[in-house]
GROMACS .gro file of C-alpha atoms in nm:
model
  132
    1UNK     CA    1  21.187  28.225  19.196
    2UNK     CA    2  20.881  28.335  19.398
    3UNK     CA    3  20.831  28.689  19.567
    4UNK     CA    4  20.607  28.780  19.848
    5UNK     CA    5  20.533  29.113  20.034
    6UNK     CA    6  20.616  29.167  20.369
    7UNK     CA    7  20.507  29.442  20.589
    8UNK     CA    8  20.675  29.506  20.926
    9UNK     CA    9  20.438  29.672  21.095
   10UNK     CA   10  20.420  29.988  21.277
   11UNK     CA   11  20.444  29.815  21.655
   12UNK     CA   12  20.774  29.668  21.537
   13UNK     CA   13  20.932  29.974  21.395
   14UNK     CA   14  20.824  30.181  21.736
   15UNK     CA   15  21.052  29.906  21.901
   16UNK     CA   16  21.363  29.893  21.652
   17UNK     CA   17  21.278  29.508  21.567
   18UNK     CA   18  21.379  29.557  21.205
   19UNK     CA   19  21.672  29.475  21.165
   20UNK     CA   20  21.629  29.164  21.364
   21UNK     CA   21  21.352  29.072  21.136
   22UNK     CA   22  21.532  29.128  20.811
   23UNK     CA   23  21.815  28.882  20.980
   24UNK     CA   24  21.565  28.614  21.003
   25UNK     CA   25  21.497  28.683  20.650
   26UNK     CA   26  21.829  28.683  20.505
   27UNK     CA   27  21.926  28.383  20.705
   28UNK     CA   28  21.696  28.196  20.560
   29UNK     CA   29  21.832  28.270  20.240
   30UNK     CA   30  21.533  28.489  20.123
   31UNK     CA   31  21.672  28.783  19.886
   32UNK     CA   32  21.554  29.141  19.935
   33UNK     CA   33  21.466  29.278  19.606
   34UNK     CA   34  21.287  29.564  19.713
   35UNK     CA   35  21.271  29.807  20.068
   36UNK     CA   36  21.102  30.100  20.217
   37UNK     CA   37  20.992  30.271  20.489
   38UNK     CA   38  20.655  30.479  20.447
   39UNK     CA   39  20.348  30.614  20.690
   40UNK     CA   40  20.105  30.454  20.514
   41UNK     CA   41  19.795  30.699  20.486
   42UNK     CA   42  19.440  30.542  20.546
   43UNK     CA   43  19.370  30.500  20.105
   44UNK     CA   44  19.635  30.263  20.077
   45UNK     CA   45  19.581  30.074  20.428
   46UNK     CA   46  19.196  30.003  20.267
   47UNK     CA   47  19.315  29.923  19.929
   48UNK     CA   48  19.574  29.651  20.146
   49UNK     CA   49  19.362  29.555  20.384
   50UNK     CA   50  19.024  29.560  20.148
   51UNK     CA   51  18.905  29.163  20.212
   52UNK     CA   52  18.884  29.261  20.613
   53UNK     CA   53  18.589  29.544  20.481
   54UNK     CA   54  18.299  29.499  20.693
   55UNK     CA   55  18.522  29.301  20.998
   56UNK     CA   56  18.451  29.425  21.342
   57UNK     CA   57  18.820  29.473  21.358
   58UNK     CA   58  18.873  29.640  21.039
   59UNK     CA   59  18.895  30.023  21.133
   60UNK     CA   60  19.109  29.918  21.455
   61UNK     CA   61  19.335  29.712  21.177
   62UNK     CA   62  19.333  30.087  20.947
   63UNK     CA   63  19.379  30.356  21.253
   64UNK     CA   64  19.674  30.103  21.343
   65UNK     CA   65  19.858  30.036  21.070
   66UNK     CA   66  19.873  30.397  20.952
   67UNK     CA   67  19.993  30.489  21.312
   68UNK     CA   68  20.345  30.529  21.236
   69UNK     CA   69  20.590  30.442  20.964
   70UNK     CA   70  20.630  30.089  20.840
   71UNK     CA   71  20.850  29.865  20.593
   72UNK     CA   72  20.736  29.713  20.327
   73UNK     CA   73  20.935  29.470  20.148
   74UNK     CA   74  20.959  29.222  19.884
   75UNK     CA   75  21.172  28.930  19.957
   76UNK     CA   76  21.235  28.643  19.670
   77UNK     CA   77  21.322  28.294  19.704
   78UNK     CA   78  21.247  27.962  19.646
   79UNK     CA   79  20.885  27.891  19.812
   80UNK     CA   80  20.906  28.252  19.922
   81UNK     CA   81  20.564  28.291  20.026
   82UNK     CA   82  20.487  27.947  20.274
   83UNK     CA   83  20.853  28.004  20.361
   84UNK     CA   84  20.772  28.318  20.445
   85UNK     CA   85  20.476  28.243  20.633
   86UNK     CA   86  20.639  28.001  20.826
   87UNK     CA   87  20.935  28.196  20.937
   88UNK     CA   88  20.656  28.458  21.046
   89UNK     CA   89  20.454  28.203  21.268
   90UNK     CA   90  20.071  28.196  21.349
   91UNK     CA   91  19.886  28.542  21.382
   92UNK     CA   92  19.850  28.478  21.732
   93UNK     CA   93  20.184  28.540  21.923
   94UNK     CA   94  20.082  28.328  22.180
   95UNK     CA   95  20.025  27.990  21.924
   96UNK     CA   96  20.300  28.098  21.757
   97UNK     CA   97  20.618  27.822  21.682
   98UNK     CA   98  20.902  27.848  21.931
   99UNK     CA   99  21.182  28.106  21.739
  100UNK     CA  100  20.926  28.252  21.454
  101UNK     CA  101  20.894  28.642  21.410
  102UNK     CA  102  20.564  28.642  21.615
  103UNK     CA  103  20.653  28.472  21.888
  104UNK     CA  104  20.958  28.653  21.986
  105UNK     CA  105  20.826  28.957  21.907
  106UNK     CA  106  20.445  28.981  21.870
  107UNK     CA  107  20.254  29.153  22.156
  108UNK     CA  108  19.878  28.991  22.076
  109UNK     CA  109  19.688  28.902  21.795
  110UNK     CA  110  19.641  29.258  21.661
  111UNK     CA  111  19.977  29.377  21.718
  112UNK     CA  112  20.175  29.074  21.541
  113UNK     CA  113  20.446  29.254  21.422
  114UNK     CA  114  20.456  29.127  21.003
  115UNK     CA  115  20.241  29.095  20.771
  116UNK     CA  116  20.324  28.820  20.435
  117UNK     CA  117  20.119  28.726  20.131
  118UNK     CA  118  19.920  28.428  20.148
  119UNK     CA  119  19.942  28.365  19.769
  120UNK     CA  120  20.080  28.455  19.469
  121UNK     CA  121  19.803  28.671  19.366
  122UNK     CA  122  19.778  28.831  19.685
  123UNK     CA  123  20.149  28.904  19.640
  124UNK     CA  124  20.126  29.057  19.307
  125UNK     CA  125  19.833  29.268  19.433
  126UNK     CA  126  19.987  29.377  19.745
  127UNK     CA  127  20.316  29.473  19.607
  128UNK     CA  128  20.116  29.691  19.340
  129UNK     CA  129  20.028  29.875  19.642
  130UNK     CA  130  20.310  29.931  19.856
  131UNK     CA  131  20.598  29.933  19.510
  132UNK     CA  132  20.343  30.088  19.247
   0.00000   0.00000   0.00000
C-alpha cells in the first residue's frame, strides 16, 4: 500500500471544509493512518515548501500557509498518491474536474484548499516534516 501527505490548508479550515474533504477521502476508500491539526510556524512551511525558494510567489505561499491552523494527514491506499491527486483536481480551481476538492472548494490558484505529494519521495519527505 502507498501513502501520501495531504495538507488541508489554512483557507479551508477558516471555512469548516474538513470534514467534507476527509469524506471525499474516505469514500474513495483511502485509509487515514495519521491526523493533525497544527499552525505551522514559518521553519517548517520553508523546509515544505523548499523547491518554490527563489519563486516570486514563494513568501506569499509561507506568510499564507502559516496564517492559521492546518491538517496534515497521511492517507494510504492503493495508488494513494495519483489517486490522491486526482480526487484533489488541478491547482487552478477554475481548470479544475467537475466534483474534485478544488473545484468545489478552491477560491484561486493560491488559495486551493489541499495540498498532496507528487511522488513517493516527496511523500516520505513531506511526512518527515509534518509527522517527525
Amino acid at each position: 500500500m502507498e501513502k501520501t501527505l495531504v495538507l488541508i490548508k489554512p483557507d479551508a479550515v477558516e471555512r469548516n471544509l474538513v470534514g467534507k474533504i476527509l469524506a471525499q477521502y474516505e469514500e474513495n476508500n483511502l485509509k487515514i493512518t495519521a491526523l493533525r491539526l497544527v499552525h505551522a510556524d514559518k521553519s517548517t512551511a520553508e523546509d515544505h515548501y523548499v523547491e518554490h525558494l527563489g519563486r516570486p510567489y514563494y513568501e506569499k505561499l509561507i506568510k499564507y500557509i502559516t496564517r492559521s491552523p492546518l491538517v496534515a494527514l497521511v492517507l494510504e491506499g492503493e495508488d494513494a498518491i495519483s489517486r490522491v491527486r486526482a480526487i484533489n483536481g488541478k491547482t487552478n480551481p477554475l481548470e479544475a474536474a467537475k466534483g474534485t476538492i478544488r473545484e468545489l472548494y478552491g477560491i484561486d490558484n493560491s488559495y486551493n484548499t489541499v495540498h498532496a505529494s507528487d511522488s513517493p519521495e516527496n511523500a516520505k519527505r513531506e511526512t518527515s516534516i509534518w509527522f517527525g
